[in-house]
Amino acid sequence: MVGLWGMAGIGKTTIAKAIYERIYALFEGCCFLSNVREESHKVGLSHLQIELLSQIFKEGNPQKFSGGINFVKDRLHNKKVLIILDDVDQQEQLEGLVGNRDWFGPGSRIIITTRNRHVLTYPKVNGTYKATELENDEALELFCLHAFRQKDVSEDFRQICGHALDYTRGLPQALKVLGSSLYTKGKCEWESELEKLKQFPNQKVQNVLKTSLEGLDKNDLGIFVDVAFFYKGQNKDFVGEILESCGFFFSIGIRNLVDKSLITISKNKLWMHDLLQETGWEITDKKKKKRVGKLSSKNLKYLVNATGCGFMKTSIVY
């Protein structure tokens, strides 16, 4: 049992599908359960158990598998299976769907994708891997496949493609969406679109990233927004002192945000992907965002010192 984790739009599902297509023929039964997070909240784990068995046994009548967990154990304990659980967000989902290793036959493989690293602390998970942003050459190839329907870029568009890569910062979902939106358009339109993005983020990308914020409590969301506005690149201990003095529970909050791939810590400084930062701006009252955007660094420092915690009391809107 292995887990793949990373931020929304980073390509976890794409990687899992590629693995599935490459190795599924080596197993006696296979299942790819998509959108476990959404479906478990919508229809419940019992429905997903039935779906899992239906896929593995290729059975068109799902009512044959209404026996729940015990039925899963009884039917699969001697069967070599491949199971992909995509977008898991709670350990209870793992317990209900794949439980213990002895539920399945020798040689079985279970792959889990999640945005939340903490889910993968489930005792039966053997290893975890973090999905990261694409390197520049890989990002350019993916962007070109959607913007030009080919892997290469013409010399006329090379520089402007560089601006697109600067905006997307190696995030596969953003590369696909932006590339597709520019397909068949002229250079002048490309330039206009990239200028527009400086003020109006792409809503398709934003909608994907906003799902990462679902389920955050007020403490964690408040810390996320404050880092987006004020503290990106700042020393973690310095930020912690300020936010703790404002009533935030910083230590647990920042751990939760790191586990959910919303914030990273490098050399004890807080960072987040540029597009996630835009998401933090977008969910906050736009008038306040506009006012902050006009502040000089001197005035910004004064505002933080005066209020102590930036947007602690800012109204958050979705």
Short mmCIF file of C-alpha atoms in Angstrom, two decimals:
data_model
loop_
_atom_site.label_atom_id
_atom_site.label_comp_id
_atom_site.label_asym_id
_atom_site.label_seq_id
_atom_site.Cartn_x
_atom_site.Cartn_y
_atom_site.Cartn_z
CA MET A 1 0.00 0.00 0.00
CA VAL A 2 1.59 3.26 -1.14
CA GLY A 3 0.42 6.86 -1.08
CA LEU A 4 0.90 9.78 -3.46
CA TRP A 5 0.22 13.25 -2.04
CA GLY A 6 0.42 16.84 -3.21
CA MET A 7 -1.53 20.03 -3.84
CA ALA A 8 -4.63 20.22 -6.02
CA GLY A 9 -3.86 20.28 -9.74
CA ILE A 10 -0.37 18.79 -9.33
CA GLY A 11 -1.17 15.67 -11.36
CA LYS A 12 -1.73 12.95 -8.76
CA THR A 13 -4.71 11.46 -10.59
CA THR A 14 -2.87 11.57 -13.91
CA ILE A 15 0.09 9.71 -12.41
CA ALA A 16 -2.20 7.12 -10.81
CA LYS A 17 -4.04 6.55 -14.10
CA ALA A 18 -0.74 6.11 -15.95
CA ILE A 19 0.40 3.50 -13.41
CA TYR A 20 -2.96 1.75 -13.62
CA GLU A 21 -2.86 1.52 -17.41
CA ARG A 22 0.69 0.19 -17.35
CA ILE A 23 0.24 -2.64 -14.83
CA TYR A 24 -3.46 -3.57 -14.56
CA ALA A 25 -3.02 -6.63 -16.83
CA LEU A 26 -0.76 -8.24 -14.19
CA PHE A 27 -3.65 -8.63 -11.72
CA GLU A 28 -6.68 -10.89 -11.38
CA GLY A 29 -8.93 -7.96 -10.66
CA CYS A 30 -8.65 -4.16 -10.84
CA CYS A 31 -10.48 -1.13 -9.53
CA PHE A 32 -9.98 2.61 -10.00
CA LEU A 33 -12.19 4.49 -7.55
CA SER A 34 -12.27 8.16 -8.57
CA ASN A 35 -13.18 11.12 -6.35
CA VAL A 36 -13.33 9.12 -3.12
CA ARG A 37 -13.51 12.32 -1.06
CA GLU A 38 -16.53 13.67 -2.91
CA GLU A 39 -18.31 10.37 -3.41
CA SER A 40 -17.94 9.17 0.18
CA HIS A 41 -19.54 12.38 1.43
CA LYS A 42 -22.25 12.17 -1.22
CA VAL A 43 -23.26 8.50 -1.22
CA GLY A 44 -21.33 6.92 1.69
CA LEU A 45 -18.64 4.28 2.08
CA SER A 46 -21.03 1.36 1.68
CA HIS A 47 -21.79 2.49 -1.86
CA LEU A 48 -18.07 2.77 -2.61
CA GLN A 49 -17.50 -0.75 -1.25
CA ILE A 50 -20.10 -2.04 -3.70
CA GLU A 51 -18.51 -0.07 -6.54
CA LEU A 52 -15.07 -1.48 -5.66
CA LEU A 53 -16.34 -5.06 -5.82
CA SER A 54 -18.35 -4.40 -9.00
CA GLN A 55 -15.25 -3.18 -10.80
CA ILE A 56 -13.03 -6.01 -9.60
CA PHE A 57 -15.51 -8.75 -10.50
CA LYS A 58 -16.81 -6.90 -13.59
CA GLU A 59 -20.33 -7.40 -12.35
CA GLY A 60 -23.14 -5.34 -13.83
CA ASN A 61 -25.51 -5.97 -10.93
CA PRO A 62 -24.00 -4.14 -7.91
CA GLN A 63 -26.71 -5.45 -5.54
CA LYS A 64 -24.87 -8.77 -5.44
CA PHE A 65 -22.20 -7.03 -3.32
CA SER A 66 -24.33 -5.44 -0.62
CA GLY A 67 -22.65 -7.31 2.23
CA GLY A 68 -20.28 -4.49 3.21
CA ILE A 69 -16.82 -4.97 4.71
CA ASN A 70 -17.24 -8.68 5.50
CA PHE A 71 -18.20 -9.32 1.89
CA VAL A 72 -15.07 -7.48 0.71
CA LYS A 73 -12.89 -9.65 2.98
CA ASP A 74 -14.56 -12.91 1.98
CA ARG A 75 -14.42 -12.35 -1.76
CA LEU A 76 -10.94 -10.80 -2.07
CA HIS A 77 -8.69 -12.49 0.52
CA ASN A 78 -7.24 -14.92 -2.06
CA LYS A 79 -7.36 -12.64 -5.09
CA LYS A 80 -4.39 -10.63 -6.46
CA VAL A 81 -5.87 -7.19 -7.08
CA LEU A 82 -4.86 -3.68 -8.07
CA ILE A 83 -6.86 -0.92 -6.35
CA ILE A 84 -6.47 2.82 -6.89
CA LEU A 85 -8.22 5.09 -4.40
CA ASP A 86 -8.17 8.58 -5.86
CA ASP A 87 -8.54 11.76 -3.77
CA VAL A 88 -8.89 10.26 -0.30
CA ASP A 89 -9.24 12.79 2.50
CA GLN A 90 -9.94 10.71 5.62
CA GLN A 91 -8.36 7.62 7.12
CA GLU A 92 -11.85 6.23 7.73
CA GLN A 93 -12.17 5.84 3.97
CA LEU A 94 -9.07 3.65 3.91
CA GLU A 95 -10.36 1.59 6.83
CA GLY A 96 -13.68 1.01 5.08
CA LEU A 97 -12.33 0.25 1.62
CA VAL A 98 -8.95 -1.47 1.98
CA GLY A 99 -8.62 -2.11 5.73
CA ASN A 100 -5.87 -4.67 6.36
CA ARG A 101 -3.44 -6.31 3.95
CA ASP A 102 -4.96 -9.72 4.67
CA TRP A 103 -8.18 -8.60 2.99
CA PHE A 104 -6.44 -9.20 -0.33
CA GLY A 105 -4.37 -11.95 -1.89
CA PRO A 106 -0.55 -12.05 -2.11
CA GLY A 107 0.92 -9.64 -4.65
CA SER A 108 -1.97 -7.17 -4.41
CA ARG A 109 -1.16 -3.46 -4.80
CA ILE A 110 -3.09 -0.51 -3.43
CA ILE A 111 -2.30 3.07 -4.47
CA ILE A 112 -3.79 6.07 -2.70
CA THR A 113 -3.81 9.68 -3.88
CA THR A 114 -4.54 12.50 -1.46
CA ARG A 115 -3.97 16.18 -0.83
CA ASN A 116 -3.48 15.50 2.85
CA ARG A 117 -0.22 13.85 3.90
CA HIS A 118 -1.69 13.05 7.32
CA VAL A 119 -4.07 10.54 5.70
CA LEU A 120 -1.01 8.49 4.76
CA THR A 121 0.01 8.01 8.40
CA TYR A 122 -2.51 5.14 8.28
CA PRO A 123 -0.53 2.21 9.74
CA LYS A 124 -0.91 -0.07 6.71
CA VAL A 125 0.66 2.41 4.26
CA ASN A 126 4.15 1.16 3.34
CA GLY A 127 5.52 4.26 1.61
CA THR A 128 4.62 7.78 0.51
CA TYR A 129 5.68 9.91 -2.42
CA LYS A 130 5.15 13.64 -2.95
CA ALA A 131 4.05 14.88 -6.37
CA THR A 132 5.94 18.06 -7.23
CA GLU A 133 5.76 20.79 -9.86
CA LEU A 134 7.08 20.02 -13.34
CA GLU A 135 10.57 21.04 -14.34
CA ASN A 136 10.72 23.79 -16.96
CA ASP A 137 11.27 21.49 -19.97
CA GLU A 138 8.42 19.19 -18.91
CA ALA A 139 6.15 22.16 -18.24
CA LEU A 140 6.88 23.64 -21.66
CA GLU A 141 6.10 20.35 -23.41
CA LEU A 142 2.78 19.94 -21.58
CA PHE A 143 1.81 23.55 -22.24
CA CYS A 144 2.64 23.25 -25.94
CA LEU A 145 0.61 20.06 -26.30
CA HIS A 146 -2.46 22.03 -25.26
CA ALA A 147 -1.64 25.42 -26.78
CA PHE A 148 -0.32 24.18 -30.16
CA ARG A 149 -1.29 20.48 -30.19
CA GLN A 150 2.39 19.64 -30.58
CA LYS A 151 5.41 19.30 -28.30
CA ASP A 152 7.48 22.12 -29.81
CA VAL A 153 6.99 25.88 -29.84
CA SER A 154 7.74 28.15 -32.80
CA GLU A 155 10.39 30.81 -32.33
CA ASP A 156 7.76 33.56 -32.59
CA PHE A 157 6.02 32.29 -29.46
CA ARG A 158 9.01 31.12 -27.44
CA GLN A 159 9.35 34.25 -25.29
CA ILE A 160 5.65 34.58 -24.59
CA CYS A 161 5.51 30.88 -23.67
CA GLY A 162 8.12 31.71 -21.06
CA HIS A 163 5.72 34.23 -19.53
CA ALA A 164 3.00 31.57 -19.43
CA LEU A 165 5.36 29.19 -17.62
CA ASP A 166 6.24 31.94 -15.14
CA TYR A 167 2.55 32.29 -14.34
CA THR A 168 1.74 28.58 -13.98
CA ARG A 169 4.92 27.71 -12.02
CA GLY A 170 4.96 24.08 -13.13
CA LEU A 171 1.39 23.25 -12.03
CA PRO A 172 0.07 20.73 -14.58
CA GLN A 173 -3.61 21.66 -14.25
CA ALA A 174 -2.83 25.34 -14.82
CA LEU A 175 -0.62 24.49 -17.81
CA LYS A 176 -3.42 22.47 -19.41
CA VAL A 177 -6.15 25.05 -18.76
CA LEU A 178 -4.12 28.06 -19.87
CA GLY A 179 -2.68 26.26 -22.90
CA SER A 180 -6.13 25.12 -24.06
CA SER A 181 -7.55 28.63 -23.63
CA LEU A 182 -4.87 30.02 -25.96
CA TYR A 183 -5.18 27.37 -28.67
CA THR A 184 -5.67 28.89 -32.17
CA LYS A 185 -5.32 32.46 -30.84
CA GLY A 186 -2.84 34.99 -32.17
CA LYS A 187 0.18 36.47 -30.45
CA CYS A 188 -1.61 39.72 -29.65
CA GLU A 189 -4.40 37.78 -27.93
CA TRP A 190 -1.84 35.75 -25.99
CA GLU A 191 -0.23 38.93 -24.69
CA SER A 192 -3.62 40.34 -23.72
CA GLU A 193 -4.61 37.14 -21.88
CA LEU A 194 -1.35 37.00 -19.90
CA GLU A 195 -1.69 40.67 -18.94
CA LYS A 196 -5.29 40.04 -17.88
CA LEU A 197 -4.20 37.21 -15.59
CA LYS A 198 -2.24 39.70 -13.50
CA GLN A 199 -5.55 41.17 -12.36
CA PHE A 200 -8.09 38.44 -13.04
CA PRO A 201 -6.90 34.88 -12.25
CA ASN A 202 -8.16 32.06 -14.43
CA GLN A 203 -11.37 30.88 -12.79
CA LYS A 204 -11.07 27.25 -13.88
CA VAL A 205 -7.71 27.02 -12.13
CA GLN A 206 -8.99 28.93 -9.11
CA ASN A 207 -11.99 26.62 -8.75
CA VAL A 208 -9.68 23.60 -8.60
CA LEU A 209 -7.43 25.22 -6.01
CA LYS A 210 -10.31 26.46 -3.87
CA THR A 211 -11.34 22.87 -3.24
CA SER A 212 -8.09 22.52 -1.27
CA LEU A 213 -9.44 25.02 1.25
CA GLU A 214 -12.68 23.12 1.85
CA GLY A 215 -12.73 21.68 5.34
CA LEU A 216 -10.20 24.11 6.80
CA ASP A 217 -11.33 25.47 10.15
CA LYS A 218 -11.23 29.21 10.87
CA ASN A 219 -7.85 28.96 12.56
CA ASP A 220 -6.12 27.22 9.65
CA LEU A 221 -7.86 29.31 6.99
CA GLY A 222 -6.93 32.51 8.82
CA ILE A 223 -3.27 31.49 8.94
CA PHE A 224 -3.34 30.57 5.25
CA VAL A 225 -4.80 33.94 4.26
CA ASP A 226 -2.35 35.89 6.44
CA VAL A 227 0.61 34.05 4.90
CA ALA A 228 -0.80 34.72 1.42
CA PHE A 229 -1.05 38.45 2.09
CA PHE A 230 1.80 39.22 4.45
CA TYR A 231 4.15 36.42 5.34
CA LYS A 232 5.17 34.46 2.26
CA GLY A 233 8.95 34.11 2.44
CA GLN A 234 9.06 35.18 6.10
CA ASN A 235 10.71 33.30 8.96
CA LYS A 236 8.35 30.73 10.44
CA ASP A 237 9.22 31.51 14.05
CA PHE A 238 8.72 35.25 13.50
CA VAL A 239 5.32 34.67 11.91
CA GLY A 240 4.37 32.23 14.64
CA GLU A 241 5.04 34.76 17.38
CA ILE A 242 2.84 37.36 15.70
CA LEU A 243 -0.06 35.05 14.96
CA GLU A 244 0.05 33.33 18.34
CA SER A 245 -0.22 36.78 19.97
CA CYS A 246 -3.37 37.34 17.91
CA GLY A 247 -5.07 34.22 19.20
CA PHE A 248 -4.15 31.81 16.42
CA PHE A 249 -3.01 28.29 17.27
CA PHE A 250 -0.03 28.54 14.95
CA SER A 251 1.89 25.32 15.61
CA ILE A 252 -0.96 22.96 14.83
CA GLY A 253 -2.35 25.25 12.13
CA ILE A 254 0.87 25.44 10.16
CA ARG A 255 1.35 21.66 10.47
CA ASN A 256 -2.13 21.10 9.06
CA LEU A 257 -1.45 23.47 6.15
CA VAL A 258 1.85 21.75 5.36
CA ASP A 259 0.19 18.32 5.49
CA LYS A 260 -2.50 19.56 3.09
CA SER A 261 0.11 20.86 0.61
CA LEU A 262 -1.03 24.45 1.04
CA ILE A 263 2.19 25.75 2.57
CA THR A 264 5.79 24.54 2.39
CA ILE A 265 8.66 25.31 4.74
CA SER A 266 12.15 25.71 3.33
CA LYS A 267 15.09 26.91 5.44
CA ASN A 268 12.52 27.79 8.13
CA LYS A 269 10.69 30.18 5.79
CA LEU A 270 7.05 29.93 4.76
CA TRP A 271 6.23 29.50 1.08
CA MET A 272 3.24 28.67 -1.07
CA HIS A 273 2.66 28.24 -4.79
CA ASP A 274 1.95 31.56 -6.53
CA LEU A 275 -1.45 30.33 -7.72
CA LEU A 276 -2.41 29.25 -4.20
CA GLN A 277 -1.42 32.73 -3.05
CA GLU A 278 -3.80 34.17 -5.64
CA THR A 279 -6.50 31.88 -4.25
CA GLY A 280 -5.89 33.33 -0.80
CA TRP A 281 -6.32 36.79 -2.23
CA GLU A 282 -9.46 35.84 -4.14
CA ILE A 283 -11.35 34.37 -1.20
CA THR A 284 -10.78 37.54 0.80
CA ASP A 285 -12.90 40.66 0.51
CA LYS A 286 -11.77 42.26 -2.76
CA LYS A 287 -11.92 45.78 -1.45
CA LYS A 288 -9.44 44.93 1.29
CA LYS A 289 -7.27 43.15 -1.24
CA LYS A 290 -7.24 46.26 -3.41
CA ARG A 291 -6.36 48.47 -0.47
CA VAL A 292 -3.51 46.19 0.60
CA GLY A 293 -2.22 46.07 -2.96
CA LYS A 294 -1.67 49.82 -2.88
CA LEU A 295 0.34 49.84 0.33
CA SER A 296 4.04 50.57 0.29
CA SER A 297 6.29 48.09 2.09
CA LYS A 298 6.75 50.67 4.86
CA ASN A 299 3.01 51.13 5.34
CA LEU A 300 2.44 47.38 5.12
CA LYS A 301 4.92 46.83 7.94
CA TYR A 302 3.13 49.50 9.96
CA LEU A 303 -0.25 47.88 9.32
CA VAL A 304 0.99 44.46 10.46
CA ASN A 305 2.56 45.96 13.57
CA ALA A 306 -0.53 48.00 14.35
CA THR A 307 -3.09 45.22 13.86
CA GLY A 308 -0.80 42.40 14.92
CA CYS A 309 -2.28 39.81 12.63
CA GLY A 310 -3.14 41.10 9.21
CA PHE A 311 -6.42 39.56 8.12
CA MET A 312 -7.38 37.73 11.27
CA LYS A 313 -10.79 39.45 11.26
CA THR A 314 -11.17 39.78 7.51
CA SER A 315 -14.41 38.33 6.17
CA ILE A 316 -13.73 35.29 3.98
CA VAL A 317 -16.04 34.75 1.02
CA TYR A 318 -16.38 31.86 -1.43
#
